[in-house]
Coordinates of C-alpha atoms in Angstrom, one line a residue:
M1 CA 107.4 -47.9 152.4
R2 CA 107.1 -44.2 152.0
I3 CA 108.0 -41.6 154.6
K4 CA 106.7 -38.1 153.9
L5 CA 107.7 -35.3 156.2
L6 CA 104.6 -33.1 156.0
D7 CA 106.1 -30.6 158.5
G8 CA 109.0 -30.4 160.9
H9 CA 111.5 -31.0 158.1
D10 CA 114.1 -28.2 158.5
C11 CA 112.9 -26.7 161.7
I12 CA 112.3 -27.5 165.4
G13 CA 108.7 -28.4 166.1
G14 CA 105.5 -28.9 164.1
N15 CA 106.1 -32.6 163.5
K16 CA 103.7 -34.2 161.1
I17 CA 105.0 -37.3 159.5
L18 CA 103.1 -39.6 157.2
I19 CA 104.2 -43.3 156.9
S20 CA 102.6 -45.3 154.1
S21 CA 103.0 -49.0 153.5
E22 CA 103.1 -50.8 150.2
S23 CA 99.5 -51.9 150.6
G24 CA 98.4 -48.2 150.9
E25 CA 97.7 -48.2 154.6
S26 CA 99.2 -45.3 156.5
F27 CA 99.6 -43.7 159.9
L28 CA 100.7 -40.3 161.2
L29 CA 103.5 -39.6 163.6
D30 CA 102.5 -36.5 165.6
F31 CA 100.3 -33.6 164.4
G32 CA 101.9 -30.6 166.0
L33 CA 101.7 -26.8 165.6
N34 CA 104.7 -25.3 163.9
F35 CA 105.2 -22.2 166.0
K36 CA 107.6 -20.5 163.5
R37 CA 105.1 -20.8 160.6
W38 CA 102.2 -20.0 162.9
S39 CA 103.8 -16.7 164.1
C40 CA 104.1 -15.6 160.4
Y41 CA 100.3 -15.1 160.5
F42 CA 99.0 -15.3 164.1
E43 CA 99.8 -14.1 167.6
E44 CA 98.2 -13.8 171.0
Y45 CA 95.3 -11.5 169.9
L46 CA 95.2 -12.6 166.2
K47 CA 93.9 -16.2 165.9
P48 CA 92.3 -18.2 163.2
R49 CA 88.5 -18.0 163.1
S50 CA 87.0 -20.9 165.1
G51 CA 83.9 -20.9 162.8
K52 CA 86.1 -21.5 159.7
I53 CA 89.1 -23.1 161.4
L54 CA 89.9 -25.7 158.7
Q55 CA 89.5 -23.3 155.8
D56 CA 91.8 -20.7 157.5
L57 CA 94.6 -23.2 158.3
L58 CA 94.5 -24.9 154.9
K59 CA 94.6 -21.6 153.0
L60 CA 97.7 -20.5 155.0
D61 CA 99.3 -24.0 154.5
L62 CA 99.6 -24.5 158.2
I63 CA 98.1 -28.1 157.9
P64 CA 98.5 -30.6 155.1
K65 CA 95.8 -30.8 152.3
M66 CA 94.7 -34.3 153.1
D67 CA 91.3 -36.0 153.6
M68 CA 91.8 -36.6 157.3
Y69 CA 89.8 -34.0 159.2
R70 CA 86.7 -34.0 161.3
T71 CA 83.4 -34.4 159.4
D72 CA 81.6 -31.7 161.4
L73 CA 84.2 -29.1 160.4
L74 CA 83.1 -29.5 156.7
P75 CA 86.5 -29.4 155.1
P76 CA 87.1 -29.4 151.4
R77 CA 87.6 -33.0 150.1
F78 CA 91.0 -33.9 148.8
E79 CA 91.8 -36.9 146.6
S80 CA 93.9 -39.1 148.8
K81 CA 94.9 -42.7 148.5
E82 CA 96.1 -43.0 152.1
K83 CA 94.0 -45.0 154.5
I84 CA 95.2 -43.5 157.8
K85 CA 94.9 -46.2 160.4
F86 CA 96.0 -44.1 163.4
T87 CA 97.9 -41.1 164.6
F88 CA 100.6 -41.5 167.2
L89 CA 101.1 -38.6 169.6
S90 CA 104.5 -38.7 171.2
H91 CA 103.8 -36.3 174.0
A92 CA 101.7 -33.4 175.2
H93 CA 103.7 -30.4 173.9
S94 CA 101.9 -28.3 171.4
D95 CA 104.5 -28.6 168.7
H96 CA 103.7 -32.3 168.6
S97 CA 100.0 -32.4 169.4
G98 CA 98.7 -28.9 169.0
F99 CA 96.4 -29.7 166.1
V100 CA 95.0 -32.9 167.6
G101 CA 91.5 -31.3 167.7
L102 CA 91.2 -31.3 163.9
I103 CA 91.8 -35.0 163.3
H104 CA 88.9 -37.2 162.0
E105 CA 87.1 -38.8 164.9
H106 CA 87.4 -42.3 163.4
I107 CA 91.2 -42.1 163.2
P108 CA 92.4 -43.6 166.6
L109 CA 94.9 -41.6 168.6
V110 CA 97.7 -43.7 170.0
M111 CA 99.5 -42.4 173.1
T112 CA 100.5 -43.1 176.7
S113 CA 97.9 -42.8 179.4
E114 CA 99.9 -39.9 180.9
T115 CA 99.8 -38.0 177.6
F116 CA 96.1 -38.6 177.4
A117 CA 95.6 -37.3 180.9
L118 CA 97.6 -34.1 180.2
L119 CA 95.8 -33.4 177.0
N120 CA 92.5 -34.1 178.7
V121 CA 93.3 -31.5 181.4
A122 CA 94.4 -29.0 178.8
D123 CA 91.2 -29.6 176.9
Q124 CA 89.3 -28.3 179.9
L125 CA 91.5 -25.3 180.5
R126 CA 91.9 -24.1 176.9
P127 CA 89.0 -23.2 174.6
F128 CA 90.6 -23.4 171.1
V129 CA 88.9 -25.9 168.8
W130 CA 92.2 -27.0 167.1
E131 CA 93.6 -28.2 170.5
Q132 CA 90.5 -29.9 171.9
L133 CA 90.9 -33.7 172.5
A134 CA 87.2 -34.2 173.1
I135 CA 85.0 -33.4 170.1
K136 CA 82.4 -30.8 170.7
T137 CA 80.8 -30.6 167.3
R138 CA 80.1 -27.6 165.1
A139 CA 77.4 -27.1 162.5
P140 CA 76.0 -24.3 160.3
S141 CA 73.9 -21.8 162.2
N142 CA 70.1 -21.1 161.7
D143 CA 70.6 -17.6 162.9
E144 CA 70.0 -15.2 160.0
H145 CA 72.6 -12.9 161.3
I146 CA 75.4 -15.5 161.0
R147 CA 76.8 -16.2 157.6
E148 CA 75.8 -19.7 156.4
D149 CA 79.4 -20.9 155.9
V150 CA 80.4 -20.2 159.5
L151 CA 80.2 -23.1 161.9
I152 CA 79.0 -22.7 165.5
P153 CA 79.1 -25.1 168.4
D154 CA 76.0 -27.3 168.8
K155 CA 74.9 -29.6 171.6
K156 CA 76.1 -32.8 169.9
K157 CA 79.2 -34.8 170.8
K158 CA 81.2 -37.4 168.9
K159 CA 83.3 -40.0 170.5
R160 CA 87.0 -40.0 169.6
K161 CA 88.9 -43.3 169.4
I162 CA 91.8 -43.6 171.8
C163 CA 94.4 -46.3 172.1
L164 CA 96.6 -46.2 175.3
Q165 CA 99.9 -48.0 175.7
N166 CA 98.8 -49.7 178.9
S167 CA 95.7 -51.0 180.6
V168 CA 94.9 -47.9 182.6
S169 CA 91.1 -47.6 182.8
F170 CA 89.2 -44.4 181.9
S171 CA 85.5 -43.9 182.0
E172 CA 85.4 -40.7 180.0
E173 CA 82.1 -40.5 178.0
N174 CA 83.8 -38.5 175.2
F175 CA 86.1 -41.3 174.2
D176 CA 86.0 -44.9 172.8
F177 CA 89.0 -46.8 174.1
I178 CA 90.3 -49.5 171.8
E179 CA 93.1 -52.1 171.6
S180 CA 96.3 -51.6 169.5
S181 CA 95.3 -54.5 167.3
Q182 CA 92.4 -52.4 166.0
C183 CA 94.8 -49.7 164.9
W184 CA 97.5 -51.7 163.2
P185 CA 97.4 -55.4 162.4
W186 CA 101.2 -55.9 162.6
F187 CA 103.7 -55.4 165.4
M188 CA 103.4 -52.0 167.2
M189 CA 104.8 -51.0 170.6
V190 CA 104.7 -47.6 172.4
L191 CA 108.0 -47.2 174.4
P192 CA 108.1 -44.4 177.1
V193 CA 111.1 -42.1 177.1
Y194 CA 112.4 -39.4 179.3
H195 CA 111.5 -35.8 178.3
S196 CA 110.5 -32.5 180.0
V197 CA 106.9 -33.6 180.1
L198 CA 105.6 -36.8 181.7
G199 CA 104.2 -39.3 179.3
A200 CA 106.6 -38.8 176.3
A201 CA 107.1 -41.9 174.2
A202 CA 108.7 -43.4 171.1
L203 CA 107.0 -45.7 168.7
C204 CA 108.3 -49.0 167.4
V205 CA 106.2 -50.4 164.5
E206 CA 106.6 -52.9 161.7
V207 CA 106.0 -51.7 158.2
D208 CA 106.7 -53.7 155.1
D209 CA 109.1 -56.0 156.8
I210 CA 111.0 -53.0 158.2
L211 CA 111.3 -52.0 161.9
L212 CA 110.5 -48.3 162.1
I213 CA 111.5 -46.4 165.2
Y214 CA 110.3 -42.8 165.9
T215 CA 111.9 -41.2 169.0
G216 CA 109.7 -38.2 169.4
D217 CA 111.5 -35.8 171.8
L218 CA 113.7 -37.2 174.5
R219 CA 116.5 -36.5 176.9
A220 CA 119.2 -38.7 178.3
S221 CA 118.5 -40.7 181.5
P222 CA 120.4 -39.4 184.6
A223 CA 124.1 -40.1 184.7
R224 CA 125.5 -42.3 187.5
E225 CA 126.6 -39.3 189.6
E226 CA 123.1 -37.7 189.3
K227 CA 121.2 -40.8 190.4
E228 CA 122.1 -40.2 194.1
F229 CA 120.4 -36.8 193.9
W230 CA 117.3 -38.4 192.5
I231 CA 117.1 -41.1 195.2
E232 CA 117.7 -38.6 198.0
K233 CA 115.5 -35.7 196.8
L234 CA 112.9 -37.3 194.5
G235 CA 112.9 -41.0 195.6
E236 CA 113.7 -44.3 193.9
R237 CA 110.3 -44.6 192.4
R238 CA 110.7 -41.3 190.5
L239 CA 114.2 -42.2 189.5
A240 CA 112.7 -45.1 187.5
L241 CA 110.7 -42.6 185.4
S242 CA 113.8 -40.7 184.6
Q243 CA 115.5 -43.9 183.3
R244 CA 112.9 -44.4 180.5
T245 CA 115.3 -43.4 177.7
E246 CA 117.8 -45.9 178.9
K247 CA 115.2 -48.6 178.9
F248 CA 113.9 -47.5 175.5
V249 CA 117.4 -48.1 174.0
E250 CA 117.6 -51.5 175.7
E251 CA 114.2 -52.5 174.4
V252 CA 114.9 -51.4 170.8
R253 CA 118.2 -53.4 170.8
R254 CA 116.3 -56.4 172.1
L255 CA 113.6 -56.2 169.5
R256 CA 116.1 -55.8 166.7
S257 CA 118.0 -58.9 167.7
L258 CA 114.7 -60.9 167.9
K259 CA 113.2 -59.7 164.6
S260 CA 116.4 -59.4 162.4
K261 CA 114.8 -56.8 160.2
P262 CA 116.3 -53.6 158.7
M263 CA 115.7 -50.6 161.0
V264 CA 114.8 -47.1 160.1
L265 CA 115.3 -44.4 162.8
I266 CA 113.3 -41.1 162.7
V267 CA 115.1 -39.1 165.3
E268 CA 115.1 -35.6 166.7
G269 CA 118.1 -33.4 166.6
T270 CA 117.1 -30.2 168.5
R271 CA 120.4 -29.4 170.1
V272 CA 123.0 -30.6 167.6
N273 CA 123.9 -27.1 166.4
R274 CA 123.7 -25.2 169.6
E275 CA 127.2 -24.1 170.7
N276 CA 127.9 -23.7 174.4
D277 CA 124.5 -25.3 175.1
S278 CA 123.5 -25.8 178.7
V279 CA 124.7 -29.1 180.1
N280 CA 122.7 -28.8 183.3
D281 CA 120.9 -31.7 184.8
E282 CA 118.1 -31.6 187.4
R283 CA 120.6 -31.9 190.2
T284 CA 122.4 -28.7 189.0
V285 CA 119.1 -26.9 188.7
Y286 CA 118.2 -27.9 192.2
E287 CA 121.6 -26.8 193.6
N288 CA 121.4 -23.4 191.8
T289 CA 117.8 -22.8 192.9
L290 CA 118.6 -23.7 196.5
E291 CA 121.5 -21.4 196.6
V292 CA 119.5 -18.4 195.4
T293 CA 116.3 -19.2 197.4
S294 CA 118.2 -19.7 200.6
K295 CA 119.5 -16.1 200.4
A296 CA 116.1 -14.5 199.5
R297 CA 114.5 -12.4 202.2
K298 CA 111.2 -11.8 200.5
L299 CA 108.8 -13.5 198.2
V300 CA 110.3 -15.9 195.6
I301 CA 108.5 -16.0 192.2
A302 CA 109.3 -19.2 190.2
D303 CA 108.6 -19.6 186.5
F304 CA 108.7 -23.3 185.5
P305 CA 106.5 -25.6 183.4
T306 CA 104.1 -27.5 185.6
K307 CA 103.9 -30.4 183.1
H308 CA 107.6 -30.9 183.8
L309 CA 106.9 -32.6 187.1
E310 CA 110.5 -33.2 188.1
R311 CA 111.0 -29.4 187.9
L312 CA 108.0 -28.9 190.1
M313 CA 109.3 -31.4 192.6
T314 CA 112.7 -29.6 192.5
F315 CA 111.0 -26.3 193.5
L316 CA 108.9 -28.1 196.1
K317 CA 112.0 -29.6 197.7
V318 CA 113.9 -26.3 197.6
A319 CA 111.0 -24.6 199.3
Q320 CA 110.9 -27.2 202.0
E321 CA 114.7 -26.9 202.5
C322 CA 114.3 -23.1 202.9
D323 CA 111.3 -23.4 205.3
R324 CA 108.9 -22.1 202.7
V325 CA 105.8 -23.6 200.9
L326 CA 105.3 -23.8 197.2
V327 CA 102.2 -21.9 196.0
L328 CA 100.6 -23.2 192.8
P329 CA 97.7 -21.6 190.8
P330 CA 94.6 -23.8 190.7
K331 CA 95.2 -25.0 187.1
D332 CA 98.7 -26.2 188.0
F333 CA 97.5 -28.0 191.1
A334 CA 94.8 -29.7 189.0
Y335 CA 97.6 -31.0 186.7
L336 CA 99.5 -32.3 189.7
R337 CA 96.5 -34.1 191.3
L338 CA 95.4 -35.8 188.0
M339 CA 98.9 -37.0 187.2
G340 CA 99.1 -38.5 190.6
E341 CA 96.0 -40.5 189.8
I342 CA 97.3 -41.7 186.5
E343 CA 101.0 -42.3 187.5
S344 CA 101.0 -43.1 191.2
T345 CA 104.8 -42.4 191.3
W346 CA 103.9 -38.7 191.1
K347 CA 101.2 -38.8 193.8
L348 CA 102.3 -36.4 196.6
S349 CA 102.9 -38.0 200.0
S350 CA 101.1 -36.4 203.0
E351 CA 104.4 -34.7 203.9
E352 CA 104.9 -33.3 200.4
L353 CA 101.3 -32.1 200.2
Q354 CA 101.8 -30.0 203.4
G355 CA 104.5 -28.2 201.5
V356 CA 102.1 -27.1 198.8
R357 CA 99.5 -24.3 198.8
V358 CA 96.9 -23.3 196.2
Y359 CA 96.6 -19.6 195.4
H360 CA 93.1 -18.2 195.3
V361 CA 93.4 -16.3 192.0
A362 CA 91.3 -13.3 191.2
K363 CA 89.4 -14.7 188.3
V364 CA 85.7 -14.5 187.5
E365 CA 85.6 -17.6 185.1
L366 CA 87.1 -20.8 186.5
S367 CA 87.1 -24.2 184.8
K368 CA 85.6 -27.1 186.7
L369 CA 89.1 -28.4 187.4
E370 CA 90.1 -25.1 188.9
K371 CA 87.0 -25.0 191.1
D372 CA 87.7 -28.5 192.3
A373 CA 91.3 -27.6 193.1
I374 CA 90.1 -24.6 195.2
L375 CA 87.5 -26.7 197.0
F376 CA 90.1 -29.4 197.8
A377 CA 92.6 -26.8 199.0
R378 CA 90.0 -25.1 201.2
A379 CA 88.8 -28.4 202.7
N380 CA 92.5 -29.4 203.5
D381 CA 93.6 -25.9 204.7
L382 CA 95.8 -25.4 201.7
L383 CA 94.2 -22.3 200.3
V384 CA 96.1 -19.0 200.5
G385 CA 95.5 -15.6 199.0
P386 CA 97.1 -12.1 198.9
K387 CA 96.5 -11.7 202.6
E388 CA 98.9 -14.5 203.5
L389 CA 101.5 -13.4 200.9
N390 CA 101.4 -9.9 202.2
R391 CA 101.8 -10.9 205.9
D392 CA 104.7 -13.4 205.4
P393 CA 106.2 -13.0 201.9
Q394 CA 109.4 -14.7 203.1
R395 CA 107.4 -17.9 203.7
Y396 CA 106.4 -18.6 200.1
V397 CA 107.6 -19.6 196.6
L398 CA 104.9 -18.5 194.2
A399 CA 104.7 -20.3 190.9
A400 CA 104.0 -17.7 188.3
G401 CA 105.0 -17.4 184.7
Y402 CA 104.8 -14.5 182.3
F403 CA 101.0 -14.9 181.8
D404 CA 100.4 -15.0 185.6
M405 CA 102.1 -11.7 186.3
S406 CA 98.8 -9.9 186.8
Q407 CA 98.2 -12.0 189.9
I408 CA 101.0 -10.3 191.8
L409 CA 99.1 -7.0 191.6
D410 CA 97.2 -8.2 194.7
V411 CA 100.5 -8.3 196.6
D412 CA 101.5 -5.1 198.4
E413 CA 104.5 -3.2 196.9
E414 CA 106.2 -3.4 200.3
A415 CA 106.0 -7.2 200.1
L416 CA 107.2 -7.4 196.5
N417 CA 110.1 -4.9 196.8
G418 CA 113.2 -7.0 197.2
S419 CA 111.6 -10.2 196.0
I420 CA 113.3 -12.4 193.4
Y421 CA 112.1 -14.1 190.1
I422 CA 113.7 -17.4 189.0
H423 CA 113.4 -18.2 185.3
S424 CA 113.5 -22.1 185.0
T425 CA 112.0 -22.7 181.6
S426 CA 113.3 -22.7 178.0
E427 CA 114.6 -19.5 176.5
A428 CA 112.5 -17.4 174.0
Y429 CA 113.0 -18.5 170.4
T430 CA 110.5 -16.4 168.6
E431 CA 110.3 -12.6 168.3
E432 CA 107.0 -12.6 170.1
Q433 CA 108.5 -14.5 173.0
Q434 CA 111.4 -12.1 173.1
M435 CA 109.0 -9.2 173.4
D436 CA 107.1 -11.0 176.2
Y437 CA 110.2 -11.4 178.3
K438 CA 111.4 -7.9 177.5
R439 CA 108.0 -6.7 178.9
L440 CA 108.9 -8.5 182.1
R441 CA 111.5 -5.8 182.6
N442 CA 108.8 -3.3 183.3
W443 CA 107.2 -5.6 186.0
F444 CA 110.6 -6.1 187.6
A445 CA 111.4 -2.4 187.6
K446 CA 108.0 -1.4 188.8
F447 CA 108.0 -3.6 191.9
G448 CA 111.7 -3.9 192.7
I449 CA 111.9 -7.6 191.7
K450 CA 115.4 -9.0 191.0
P451 CA 115.5 -11.6 188.1
F452 CA 117.7 -14.7 188.0
G453 CA 118.1 -16.9 185.0
L454 CA 117.8 -14.0 182.5
I455 CA 119.4 -10.6 182.0
L456 CA 117.4 -7.9 180.5
N457 CA 119.6 -5.2 179.0
D458 CA 118.3 -2.3 177.0
E459 CA 118.3 -4.0 173.6
E460 CA 119.3 -7.6 174.3
L461 CA 117.7 -10.5 176.3
V462 CA 120.2 -13.0 177.6
F463 CA 119.1 -16.4 179.1
T464 CA 121.8 -17.5 181.5
K465 CA 120.3 -21.0 181.8
E466 CA 121.6 -22.0 185.2
F467 CA 118.1 -22.9 186.4
H468 CA 117.1 -24.9 183.3
A469 CA 118.0 -28.4 182.0
S470 CA 117.0 -29.1 178.4
G471 CA 114.4 -31.8 177.6
H472 CA 116.4 -32.8 174.6
L473 CA 119.5 -34.9 174.0
S474 CA 122.9 -33.1 173.8
A475 CA 124.9 -33.7 170.6
K476 CA 127.1 -36.1 172.5
D477 CA 124.2 -38.1 174.0
L478 CA 122.4 -38.2 170.6
E479 CA 125.5 -39.5 168.9
N480 CA 125.9 -42.2 171.6
L481 CA 122.2 -43.2 171.3
I482 CA 122.3 -43.5 167.5
D483 CA 125.5 -45.5 167.6
S484 CA 124.0 -47.8 170.2
L485 CA 120.9 -48.5 168.1
N486 CA 122.9 -48.8 164.9
P487 CA 120.0 -48.2 162.5
D488 CA 120.3 -48.9 158.8
I489 CA 118.6 -45.7 157.7
I490 CA 118.5 -42.4 159.7
L491 CA 115.9 -39.6 159.1
P492 CA 116.6 -36.5 161.1
V493 CA 113.6 -34.3 162.1
H494 CA 113.0 -31.5 164.6
T495 CA 116.4 -30.1 163.8
E496 CA 118.0 -27.2 161.9
D497 CA 121.2 -29.0 161.0
K498 CA 120.9 -32.2 159.0
N499 CA 124.6 -31.9 158.0
W500 CA 125.6 -32.8 161.5
F501 CA 124.0 -36.3 160.9
I502 CA 125.5 -36.6 157.4
E503 CA 129.0 -35.9 158.8
R504 CA 128.7 -38.8 161.2
W505 CA 126.7 -41.4 159.4
G506 CA 127.1 -40.5 155.7
D507 CA 124.9 -42.5 153.3
K508 CA 122.7 -43.9 156.1
V509 CA 121.1 -40.4 156.4
R510 CA 118.1 -39.4 154.3
V511 CA 117.4 -35.6 154.2
Q512 CA 114.6 -35.5 151.6
E513 CA 111.0 -34.5 152.6
D514 CA 109.8 -37.6 150.7
V515 CA 111.6 -40.9 151.2
Y516 CA 110.9 -44.2 149.5
L517 CA 112.4 -47.4 150.9

């Protein structure tokens, strides 16, 4: 067996891992966007050309030179012995699935139904061809004004092959749903794990008489003392979702005892070298958020990732405790509704739904999902706009991140002055992100908004992290997980410190980009 780390080798994110069997059949583990390398060439207003997307990305070495891309994008052909049977997508974060739109339509995508739902929603909200799950084909133009080597959208569609880990039924016309046996003739199992996005999963697959485990990204299941919080605030059904990492470990240990095969573990190590890293759990985030919100006398602006549904529920519960309602933009409400259909555990009860409002954003172009969210909200008396926020700012928690800041311009300065902003997402790791958050200082200063969770000094941006819990294992939890699984070979990925692994497991650890077993 050969394991080739195409990307994500000495950095966090951008995972693209090729596994090849002795017979020449191969599969990919994730196909993500490497933000660090991407930012060397591109930023918000400088993007690759959609009409020459493959050529641009290949020339900049942002995707591997392999014969694995969509036929309508007319890529250069590369000599390749690999027969890629499938691509496993561990979860819906862009650093693991951000280039999914480029993969050949005949290469099945293996994932959880939750990940499929999230990517499908994102597909309808974001226009970039390299992210699109559904294939809207491109072809050379007949327009004499357009250069002949530039591809434009045409009216044709191609069905993409999708393999889901369970029997959830979809009727999407853009996809061809297949069974796992059509992807890989030997043993393969998708094992859900707990992460900061619903639907994250690990893969357990048999290759050349070896049991290969790929963790993707994961966090530890709640400790015993945190479980009471989950049951009281989020409910026992949702607690079960948070225990997925614990069940993943149990299942891998069971499989290994049954199969008696050598085990190779490809494992993330995001936090192993972060000194003084946050040890917050969702209970701590809830308590800190409740303390600040209960003292607020004006509007509360909350910045958190909607795909992290536990965090959304935390803010919903806090809002209810403080006699407020949580106001979501239409796109976030669309995520919430669809995930409730896919995973019933996340479907809001009638009481919870009454604690949510949809903000009528000032946008000219709305996706179908956003329009549906607005229509649903209007029909159920859940739609609010600037008038309601101006009249009773102390009644609302408004979900708004950096890119939503322009929406607060509809709120009167009197209503904004004295409001607070809670930063409940990950810190900025790139220079571009640092600049984004430093720019927030101007918004805060202009409208008299007090920030929590970050400190904006003249030259330094400090994330205080009391409103954030990492989606990744701490060094201690990661060490316990690896010791519990007791693999024969360990390949660290998604990390900047492979020596941490070598110090603990010595010769078991492989740090090369190309490994033969």
